[in-house]
Amino acid sequence: MNETIKTILHRRTIRRFDTKQIEEAVLQQILQAGLCAPSAGGRQGVIFAVCQNKEINERLGKIKRANSNPRMATATSYVSKEQPSIADDVNLKNAFYNAPTVITMFAPKNFLFAVEDCAVAAENMMLAADSLGIGSCYIGQGWTAFADTYGQEILRKWEIRTDYYAVMQLLLGYPKPEDNHPTAKPRKHDRILRF
Ligand SMILES: Cc1cc2nc3c(=O)[nH]c(=O)nc-3n(C[C@H](O)[C@H](O)[C@H](O)COP(=O)(O)O)c2cc1C
């Protein structure tokens, strides 16, 4: 098995992060992976807003949590037993799980492929992160983190164009050392149709 396939199989969503910040050289490689992702029409429209400010990340994560409508896990339906998600654990208050680096990915409003462009860049970055020993978590519906006056103030402070919106966040950080790497759920192979 080559290294790329090994990384694809190894990557898991990480939701428990060490407080230690990731090194700048490592972050740069992950960002490069994002910049090298495919984009619809080759437009390269995604903006990567990297925030390593603990206070801002915590406040935005809490705003996002307050604006989420999580479906709580049941015995048979859950996101992750080993590292509960916001949707599984009513006690989690910060949708960003105290990750030391939060990258909000912005794309043009009214652009048909805004979400796809961010998603393919995110996957490139998550795989790059895993290969470098960094844990990552994809956070959908990024705009809900900015859905109050503080969030709007941050958008102005970051000088985000008003014709762009926050599609998603990508959380990055070292996995908590005491946590084992989460196990993947069994794959549903019957999703593959062959003709
Ligand atoms: C579109 C999308 C949105 C997601 N949003 C969240 C989220 O808001 N919070 C979260 O903790 N995980 C989120 N995830 C991560 C998934 O829960 C995770 O990928 C899934 O449980 C499978 O686990 P794995 O990544 O370890 O294979 C999201 C993943 C995708 C693809």
mmCIF file of C-alpha atoms and ligand atoms in Angstrom:
data_model
loop_
_atom_site.group_PDB
_atom_site.id
_atom_site.type_symbol
_atom_site.label_atom_id
_atom_site.label_comp_id
_atom_site.label_asym_id
_atom_site.label_seq_id
_atom_site.Cartn_x
_atom_site.Cartn_y
_atom_site.Cartn_z
ATOM 1 C CA MET A 1 0.000 0.000 0.000
ATOM 2 C CA ASN A 2 1.523 3.379 -0.879
ATOM 3 C CA GLU A 3 1.834 6.265 1.583
ATOM 4 C CA THR A 4 -1.113 8.246 0.142
ATOM 5 C CA ILE A 5 -3.518 5.327 0.505
ATOM 6 C CA LYS A 6 -2.190 4.660 4.018
ATOM 7 C CA THR A 7 -2.894 8.305 4.956
ATOM 8 C CA ILE A 8 -6.422 8.163 3.500
ATOM 9 C CA LEU A 9 -7.157 5.054 5.564
ATOM 10 C CA HIS A 10 -5.511 6.436 8.712
ATOM 11 C CA ARG A 11 -7.179 9.888 8.843
ATOM 12 C CA ARG A 12 -9.927 10.218 11.432
ATOM 13 C CA THR A 13 -11.825 13.205 12.751
ATOM 14 C CA ILE A 14 -10.116 14.412 15.920
ATOM 15 C CA ARG A 15 -12.115 16.278 18.583
ATOM 16 C CA ARG A 16 -9.709 16.267 21.535
ATOM 17 C CA PHE A 17 -6.785 18.591 21.030
ATOM 18 C CA ASP A 18 -3.617 19.316 22.960
ATOM 19 C CA THR A 19 -3.176 22.979 23.935
ATOM 20 C CA LYS A 20 0.211 23.029 22.135
ATOM 21 C CA GLN A 21 0.036 25.106 18.955
ATOM 22 C CA ILE A 22 1.092 23.558 15.654
ATOM 23 C CA GLU A 23 4.429 24.717 14.234
ATOM 24 C CA GLU A 24 4.356 27.400 11.538
ATOM 25 C CA ALA A 25 6.263 25.181 9.065
ATOM 26 C CA VAL A 26 3.644 22.442 9.486
ATOM 27 C CA LEU A 27 0.771 24.915 9.095
ATOM 28 C CA GLN A 28 2.348 26.236 5.896
ATOM 29 C CA GLN A 29 2.433 22.744 4.381
ATOM 30 C CA ILE A 30 -1.222 22.165 5.266
ATOM 31 C CA LEU A 31 -2.187 25.520 3.736
ATOM 32 C CA GLN A 32 -0.206 24.672 0.614
ATOM 33 C CA ALA A 33 -2.261 21.471 0.303
ATOM 34 C CA GLY A 34 -5.404 23.641 0.449
ATOM 35 C CA LEU A 35 -4.100 26.058 -2.170
ATOM 36 C CA CYS A 36 -3.291 23.122 -4.483
ATOM 37 C CA ALA A 37 -6.810 21.644 -4.339
ATOM 38 C CA PRO A 38 -8.994 21.549 -7.428
ATOM 39 C CA SER A 39 -11.519 24.375 -7.814
ATOM 40 C CA ALA A 40 -14.504 24.751 -10.122
ATOM 41 C CA GLY A 41 -13.397 26.434 -13.332
ATOM 42 C CA GLY A 42 -9.920 26.850 -11.832
ATOM 43 C CA ARG A 43 -11.199 30.012 -10.098
ATOM 44 C CA GLN A 44 -9.279 29.478 -6.820
ATOM 45 C CA GLY A 45 -11.918 31.515 -5.021
ATOM 46 C CA VAL A 46 -11.612 30.061 -1.509
ATOM 47 C CA ILE A 47 -10.195 32.352 1.195
ATOM 48 C CA PHE A 48 -8.489 30.620 4.145
ATOM 49 C CA ALA A 49 -8.763 32.739 7.328
ATOM 50 C CA VAL A 50 -6.360 31.217 9.858
ATOM 51 C CA CYS A 51 -7.105 32.156 13.469
ATOM 52 C CA GLN A 52 -4.770 31.099 16.281
ATOM 53 C CA ASN A 53 -6.191 33.580 18.794
ATOM 54 C CA LYS A 54 -7.527 31.478 21.677
ATOM 55 C CA GLU A 55 -10.115 34.029 22.817
ATOM 56 C CA ILE A 56 -11.565 34.614 19.338
ATOM 57 C CA ASN A 57 -11.703 30.897 18.545
ATOM 58 C CA GLU A 58 -13.436 30.153 21.834
ATOM 59 C CA ARG A 59 -16.018 32.900 21.386
ATOM 60 C CA LEU A 60 -16.788 31.922 17.786
ATOM 61 C CA GLY A 61 -16.982 28.240 18.775
ATOM 62 C CA LYS A 62 -19.479 29.068 21.502
ATOM 63 C CA ILE A 63 -21.561 31.235 19.153
ATOM 64 C CA LYS A 64 -21.639 28.352 16.711
ATOM 65 C CA ARG A 65 -22.679 25.949 19.431
ATOM 66 C CA ALA A 66 -25.461 28.317 20.553
ATOM 67 C CA ASN A 67 -26.697 28.524 16.956
ATOM 68 C CA SER A 68 -26.594 24.777 16.305
ATOM 69 C CA ASN A 69 -29.569 22.501 16.517
ATOM 70 C CA PRO A 70 -27.855 19.222 17.333
ATOM 71 C CA ARG A 71 -29.568 15.896 17.010
ATOM 72 C CA MET A 72 -28.522 13.993 20.103
ATOM 73 C CA ALA A 73 -27.087 10.520 19.775
ATOM 74 C CA THR A 74 -29.085 7.428 20.600
ATOM 75 C CA ALA A 75 -27.752 3.976 21.468
ATOM 76 C CA THR A 76 -27.708 3.021 17.813
ATOM 77 C CA SER A 77 -27.105 6.388 16.164
ATOM 78 C CA TYR A 78 -24.054 8.385 17.101
ATOM 79 C CA VAL A 79 -21.291 10.371 15.453
ATOM 80 C CA SER A 80 -18.393 9.094 17.540
ATOM 81 C CA LYS A 81 -18.366 7.061 20.729
ATOM 82 C CA GLU A 82 -14.654 7.580 21.327
ATOM 83 C CA GLN A 83 -14.537 11.321 20.711
ATOM 84 C CA PRO A 84 -18.091 12.638 21.084
ATOM 85 C CA SER A 85 -19.173 15.407 18.768
ATOM 86 C CA ILE A 86 -21.347 18.351 19.716
ATOM 87 C CA ALA A 87 -24.243 16.292 18.383
ATOM 88 C CA ASP A 88 -23.466 13.451 20.771
ATOM 89 C CA ASP A 89 -22.595 15.274 23.966
ATOM 90 C CA VAL A 90 -24.949 17.829 25.444
ATOM 91 C CA ASN A 91 -22.167 19.058 27.763
ATOM 92 C CA LEU A 92 -19.881 20.295 24.980
ATOM 93 C CA LYS A 93 -20.160 24.078 24.773
ATOM 94 C CA ASN A 94 -17.573 24.967 22.148
ATOM 95 C CA ALA A 95 -18.231 23.727 18.611
ATOM 96 C CA PHE A 96 -14.485 24.090 17.915
ATOM 97 C CA TYR A 97 -13.465 21.720 20.757
ATOM 98 C CA ASN A 98 -10.710 24.151 21.870
ATOM 99 C CA ALA A 99 -8.634 23.415 18.760
ATOM 100 C CA PRO A 100 -5.620 25.770 18.785
ATOM 101 C CA THR A 101 -5.926 26.556 15.052
ATOM 102 C CA VAL A 102 -9.252 27.263 13.369
ATOM 103 C CA ILE A 103 -9.317 27.950 9.630
ATOM 104 C CA THR A 104 -12.547 29.466 8.368
ATOM 105 C CA MET A 105 -12.965 28.940 4.662
ATOM 106 C CA PHE A 106 -14.855 31.685 2.863
ATOM 107 C CA ALA A 107 -16.202 31.519 -0.690
ATOM 108 C CA PRO A 108 -18.302 33.847 -2.862
ATOM 109 C CA LYS A 109 -22.011 34.047 -2.064
ATOM 110 C CA ASN A 110 -24.137 33.106 -5.074
ATOM 111 C CA PHE A 111 -21.379 30.906 -6.499
ATOM 112 C CA LEU A 112 -22.769 27.514 -7.455
ATOM 113 C CA PHE A 113 -19.668 25.579 -6.401
ATOM 114 C CA ALA A 114 -18.755 27.469 -3.205
ATOM 115 C CA VAL A 115 -19.283 24.460 -0.925
ATOM 116 C CA GLU A 116 -17.575 21.962 -3.231
ATOM 117 C CA ASP A 117 -14.528 24.202 -3.607
ATOM 118 C CA CYS A 118 -14.155 24.436 0.175
ATOM 119 C CA ALA A 119 -14.787 20.722 0.711
ATOM 120 C CA VAL A 120 -12.124 19.510 -1.714
ATOM 121 C CA ALA A 121 -9.607 21.967 -0.253
ATOM 122 C CA ALA A 122 -10.530 20.758 3.244
ATOM 123 C CA GLU A 123 -9.972 17.114 2.343
ATOM 124 C CA ASN A 124 -6.561 17.933 0.859
ATOM 125 C CA MET A 125 -5.708 19.740 4.097
ATOM 126 C CA MET A 126 -7.037 16.980 6.371
ATOM 127 C CA LEU A 127 -4.932 14.393 4.561
ATOM 128 C CA ALA A 128 -1.865 16.638 4.636
ATOM 129 C CA ALA A 129 -2.482 17.203 8.361
ATOM 130 C CA ASP A 130 -2.740 13.493 9.099
ATOM 131 C CA SER A 131 0.473 12.775 7.207
ATOM 132 C CA LEU A 132 2.205 15.387 9.400
ATOM 133 C CA GLY A 133 0.840 14.040 12.705
ATOM 134 C CA ILE A 134 -1.815 16.774 13.065
ATOM 135 C CA GLY A 135 -5.449 16.044 13.940
ATOM 136 C CA SER A 136 -8.271 17.762 12.062
ATOM 137 C CA CYS A 137 -12.029 18.170 12.141
ATOM 138 C CA TYR A 138 -14.337 19.429 9.371
ATOM 139 C CA ILE A 139 -17.013 21.774 10.726
ATOM 140 C CA GLY A 140 -19.985 22.387 8.448
ATOM 141 C CA GLN A 141 -22.237 25.458 8.217
ATOM 142 C CA GLY A 142 -19.396 27.853 9.018
ATOM 143 C CA TRP A 143 -21.577 30.948 8.886
ATOM 144 C CA THR A 144 -23.317 30.096 12.177
ATOM 145 C CA ALA A 145 -20.090 30.971 14.042
ATOM 146 C CA PHE A 146 -20.542 34.605 12.972
ATOM 147 C CA ALA A 147 -24.266 34.850 13.622
ATOM 148 C CA ASP A 148 -24.217 37.595 16.272
ATOM 149 C CA THR A 149 -22.753 41.057 16.764
ATOM 150 C CA TYR A 150 -19.370 39.738 17.960
ATOM 151 C CA GLY A 151 -19.106 37.450 14.909
ATOM 152 C CA GLN A 152 -19.998 40.334 12.599
ATOM 153 C CA GLU A 153 -17.364 42.502 14.293
ATOM 154 C CA ILE A 154 -14.754 39.771 13.635
ATOM 155 C CA LEU A 155 -15.706 39.632 9.948
ATOM 156 C CA ARG A 156 -15.119 43.390 9.715
ATOM 157 C CA LYS A 157 -11.847 43.139 11.680
ATOM 158 C CA TRP A 158 -10.631 40.400 9.326
ATOM 159 C CA GLU A 159 -11.762 42.529 6.357
ATOM 160 C CA ILE A 160 -13.763 39.691 4.814
ATOM 161 C CA ARG A 161 -15.456 40.863 1.627
ATOM 162 C CA THR A 162 -19.193 41.266 2.115
ATOM 163 C CA ASP A 163 -19.883 39.184 -1.003
ATOM 164 C CA TYR A 164 -18.154 36.183 0.618
ATOM 165 C CA TYR A 165 -19.555 33.877 3.302
ATOM 166 C CA ALA A 166 -18.097 31.399 5.788
ATOM 167 C CA VAL A 167 -18.755 27.979 4.274
ATOM 168 C CA MET A 168 -16.985 25.875 6.908
ATOM 169 C CA GLN A 169 -14.228 25.687 9.488
ATOM 170 C CA LEU A 170 -11.299 23.298 9.578
ATOM 171 C CA LEU A 171 -9.950 22.596 13.068
ATOM 172 C CA LEU A 172 -6.289 21.686 13.450
ATOM 173 C CA GLY A 173 -4.148 20.665 16.403
ATOM 174 C CA TYR A 174 -2.129 17.866 17.942
ATOM 175 C CA PRO A 175 -4.391 15.055 19.088
ATOM 176 C CA LYS A 176 -4.465 14.758 22.894
ATOM 177 C CA PRO A 177 -1.639 12.327 23.628
ATOM 178 C CA GLU A 178 -3.642 10.212 26.071
ATOM 179 C CA ASP A 179 -6.382 9.570 23.485
ATOM 180 C CA ASN A 180 -6.108 6.632 21.179
ATOM 181 C CA HIS A 181 -6.660 7.359 17.517
ATOM 182 C CA PRO A 182 -10.433 6.851 16.966
ATOM 183 C CA THR A 183 -11.517 3.696 15.154
ATOM 184 C CA ALA A 184 -13.430 4.088 11.890
ATOM 185 C CA LYS A 185 -16.998 2.861 11.756
ATOM 186 C CA PRO A 186 -17.360 -0.202 9.507
ATOM 187 C CA ARG A 187 -17.595 0.810 5.855
ATOM 188 C CA LYS A 188 -20.938 0.300 4.093
ATOM 189 C CA HIS A 189 -19.644 -1.478 1.011
ATOM 190 C CA ASP A 190 -23.086 -1.972 -0.539
ATOM 191 C CA ARG A 191 -22.924 1.657 -1.677
ATOM 192 C CA ILE A 192 -20.756 0.688 -4.628
ATOM 193 C CA LEU A 193 -22.717 -0.187 -7.774
ATOM 194 C CA ARG A 194 -20.905 -2.004 -10.560
ATOM 195 C CA PHE A 195 -22.292 -2.258 -14.103
HETATM 196 C C1 LIG B 1 -19.856 18.110 5.525
HETATM 197 C C2 LIG B 1 -19.332 17.691 6.873
HETATM 198 C C3 LIG B 1 -19.707 18.415 7.990
HETATM 199 C C4 LIG B 1 -19.217 18.058 9.246
HETATM 200 N N1 LIG B 1 -19.526 18.832 10.328
HETATM 201 C C5 LIG B 1 -19.045 18.483 11.543
HETATM 202 C C6 LIG B 1 -19.326 19.313 12.662
HETATM 203 O O1 LIG B 1 -19.982 20.361 12.559
HETATM 204 N N2 LIG B 1 -18.825 18.925 13.860
HETATM 205 C C7 LIG B 1 -18.064 17.801 14.008
HETATM 206 O O2 LIG B 1 -17.629 17.510 15.120
HETATM 207 N N3 LIG B 1 -17.768 17.002 12.953
HETATM 208 C C8 LIG B 1 -18.235 17.316 11.732
HETATM 209 N N4 LIG B 1 -17.919 16.550 10.651
HETATM 210 C C9 LIG B 1 -17.057 15.357 10.810
HETATM 211 C C10 LIG B 1 -17.874 14.054 10.718
HETATM 212 O O3 LIG B 1 -18.689 13.912 11.865
HETATM 213 C C11 LIG B 1 -16.908 12.860 10.588
HETATM 214 O O4 LIG B 1 -16.217 12.979 9.364
HETATM 215 C C12 LIG B 1 -17.653 11.543 10.632
HETATM 216 O O5 LIG B 1 -18.197 11.316 11.910
HETATM 217 C C13 LIG B 1 -16.779 10.359 10.244
HETATM 218 O O6 LIG B 1 -15.646 10.280 11.053
HETATM 219 P P1 LIG B 1 -14.174 10.246 10.435
HETATM 220 O O7 LIG B 1 -13.926 11.598 9.815
HETATM 221 O O8 LIG B 1 -13.277 9.968 11.586
HETATM 222 O O9 LIG B 1 -14.146 9.168 9.403
HETATM 223 C C14 LIG B 1 -18.373 16.908 9.379
HETATM 224 C C15 LIG B 1 -17.998 16.200 8.236
HETATM 225 C C16 LIG B 1 -18.459 16.588 7.000
HETATM 226 C C17 LIG B 1 -17.990 15.824 5.778
#
